Amino acid sequence: MTARVLTLRRPSRLLGRDKGVNVVLPGDYSEDGPPHPVLYLLHGYGGSKETWLVNTRLVDLVGDSRTIVVLPQSGRRWFVNDHAGLRYEDHLVHELVPEIDARFHTRAHRSGRAVGGFSMGGAAALFLGLRHGDTFGAVASHAGAFEAPLRTGDPYAAFRSDPAFAMPTVESHERVWGPPGSETRRRYDPYRLIGQDSGTPTPALYLDVGTEDHDRMRAMNRRVRDALRERGHEVTYHERPGGHDWRFVDGALPASLEFVARHTEERTHERI
């Protein structure tokens, strides 16, 4: 069956501007019958609501599923409440999620919602999942840049001569996270988040990373996996062939979509 892509544009009170979002409806989407689970899928650094559509087989893969996929955008500003005062986390959780539930036939409960992403988006997905376990029941991260709040200097300086290289510079990074020691960095420190008791259920967790990704990226994915497991969380983790690029993500996407579908479907017995 063929998925449909809808583009919505709505004013955001929290961001003080209009924001566009793409919504991918599965081929069997219906306003009747069982409600549909929803995956909020976050792009990498510098991306947009089009990035997943252009770089992956997402539309083909969603066609035969039951999952609605929502593609928000934050450009280079991450999906967090950042040091400069931009509230992309609040926009996604408190404006976009309720709007999608109101407009479409969704399973409007954490058991029917997941959040995922690549690199910047993969890290933000975990942050949002841990901070809002009452909103999201599953997280799927591809090559999550989890230690961005801990980064100092430019660990990617050697790659700056490549015009296609997309990691943020020091200036761009600190525009979002602030200087080392900032409150924003402390708030999203992944190990602090993992160690906290949020008082809400922990989402089902899926992480993967490419075997040819940057050493730093592979190492932080392993550290986050280990920290989650040490805290008692069950984590599905894979290292797959590929680098820090969309070819890797496209190859890994069927597995993460299957994980999301399995966990959002399995939890339909929870009381709303």
PDB file of N, CA and C in Angstrom, residues 55 59 64 68 100 116 131 154 159 163 190 217 224 237 242 248-249 265 270:
ATOM      1  N   ASN A  55      16.272  11.208   1.959  1.00  0.00           N
ATOM      2  CA  ASN A  55      17.465  10.381   2.164  1.00  0.00           C
ATOM      3  C   ASN A  55      17.201   8.926   2.524  1.00  0.00           C
ATOM      4  N   VAL A  59       9.024   6.445   3.237  1.00  0.00           N
ATOM      5  CA  VAL A  59       7.659   6.411   2.706  1.00  0.00           C
ATOM      6  C   VAL A  59       7.294   4.998   2.265  1.00  0.00           C
ATOM      7  N   ASP A  64       3.123  -0.044   4.238  1.00  0.00           N
ATOM      8  CA  ASP A  64       2.461  -1.276   4.666  1.00  0.00           C
ATOM      9  C   ASP A  64       2.381  -1.424   6.182  1.00  0.00           C
ATOM     10  N   ILE A  68       1.810   6.023  11.990  1.00  0.00           N
ATOM     11  CA  ILE A  68       1.916   7.390  11.481  1.00  0.00           C
ATOM     12  C   ILE A  68       3.295   7.922  11.868  1.00  0.00           C
ATOM     13  N   ILE A 100      -1.243  16.634  16.815  1.00  0.00           N
ATOM     14  CA  ILE A 100      -1.332  15.416  16.008  1.00  0.00           C
ATOM     15  C   ILE A 100      -2.442  14.511  16.544  1.00  0.00           C
ATOM     16  N   GLY A 116      12.126   8.958  17.720  1.00  0.00           N
ATOM     17  CA  GLY A 116      13.380   8.420  17.204  1.00  0.00           C
ATOM     18  C   GLY A 116      14.129   9.484  16.428  1.00  0.00           C
ATOM     19  N   ARG A 131      13.065  12.169  29.645  1.00  0.00           N
ATOM     20  CA  ARG A 131      12.460  13.303  30.345  1.00  0.00           C
ATOM     21  C   ARG A 131      10.936  13.278  30.287  1.00  0.00           C
ATOM     22  N   ASP A 154      36.541  21.435  19.712  1.00  0.00           N
ATOM     23  CA  ASP A 154      36.085  20.858  18.446  1.00  0.00           C
ATOM     24  C   ASP A 154      36.739  19.504  18.221  1.00  0.00           C
ATOM     25  N   PHE A 159      38.208  17.083  10.370  1.00  0.00           N
ATOM     26  CA  PHE A 159      37.296  16.796   9.254  1.00  0.00           C
ATOM     27  C   PHE A 159      36.730  18.059   8.609  1.00  0.00           C
ATOM     28  N   PRO A 163      33.722  19.636   2.671  1.00  0.00           N
ATOM     29  CA  PRO A 163      32.558  20.532   2.618  1.00  0.00           C
ATOM     30  C   PRO A 163      31.247  19.841   2.971  1.00  0.00           C
ATOM     31  N   PRO A 190      23.616  13.242  29.495  1.00  0.00           N
ATOM     32  CA  PRO A 190      22.945  11.946  29.338  1.00  0.00           C
ATOM     33  C   PRO A 190      23.089  11.044  30.555  1.00  0.00           C
ATOM     34  N   MET A 217      31.911   8.674  18.204  1.00  0.00           N
ATOM     35  CA  MET A 217      30.486   8.361  18.161  1.00  0.00           C
ATOM     36  C   MET A 217      30.233   6.917  18.598  1.00  0.00           C
ATOM     37  N   VAL A 224      26.704   4.985  26.627  1.00  0.00           N
ATOM     38  CA  VAL A 224      25.296   5.203  26.973  1.00  0.00           C
ATOM     39  C   VAL A 224      24.573   3.871  27.114  1.00  0.00           C
ATOM     40  N   TYR A 237      20.492  -3.141  21.248  1.00  0.00           N
ATOM     41  CA  TYR A 237      21.658  -2.402  20.733  1.00  0.00           C
ATOM     42  C   TYR A 237      22.291  -3.171  19.586  1.00  0.00           C
ATOM     43  N   GLY A 242      28.610   0.556   8.297  1.00  0.00           N
ATOM     44  CA  GLY A 242      28.264   1.886   7.818  1.00  0.00           C
ATOM     45  C   GLY A 242      28.915   2.987   8.615  1.00  0.00           C
ATOM     46  N   PHE A 248      23.837   4.585   6.024  1.00  0.00           N
ATOM     47  CA  PHE A 248      23.745   3.739   7.212  1.00  0.00           C
ATOM     48  C   PHE A 248      22.336   3.761   7.793  1.00  0.00           C
ATOM     49  N   VAL A 249      21.777   4.961   7.923  1.00  0.00           N
ATOM     50  CA  VAL A 249      20.444   5.080   8.519  1.00  0.00           C
ATOM     51  C   VAL A 249      19.407   4.341   7.685  1.00  0.00           C
ATOM     52  N   GLU A 265       2.545  -1.563  19.495  1.00  0.00           N
ATOM     53  CA  GLU A 265       1.431  -2.485  19.376  1.00  0.00           C
ATOM     54  C   GLU A 265       1.288  -3.342  20.650  1.00  0.00           C
ATOM     55  N   GLU A 270      -2.542  -1.262  27.846  1.00  0.00           N
ATOM     56  CA  GLU A 270      -2.450  -0.320  28.962  1.00  0.00           C
ATOM     57  C   GLU A 270      -3.686   0.565  29.012  1.00  0.00           C
TER      58      GLU A 270
END
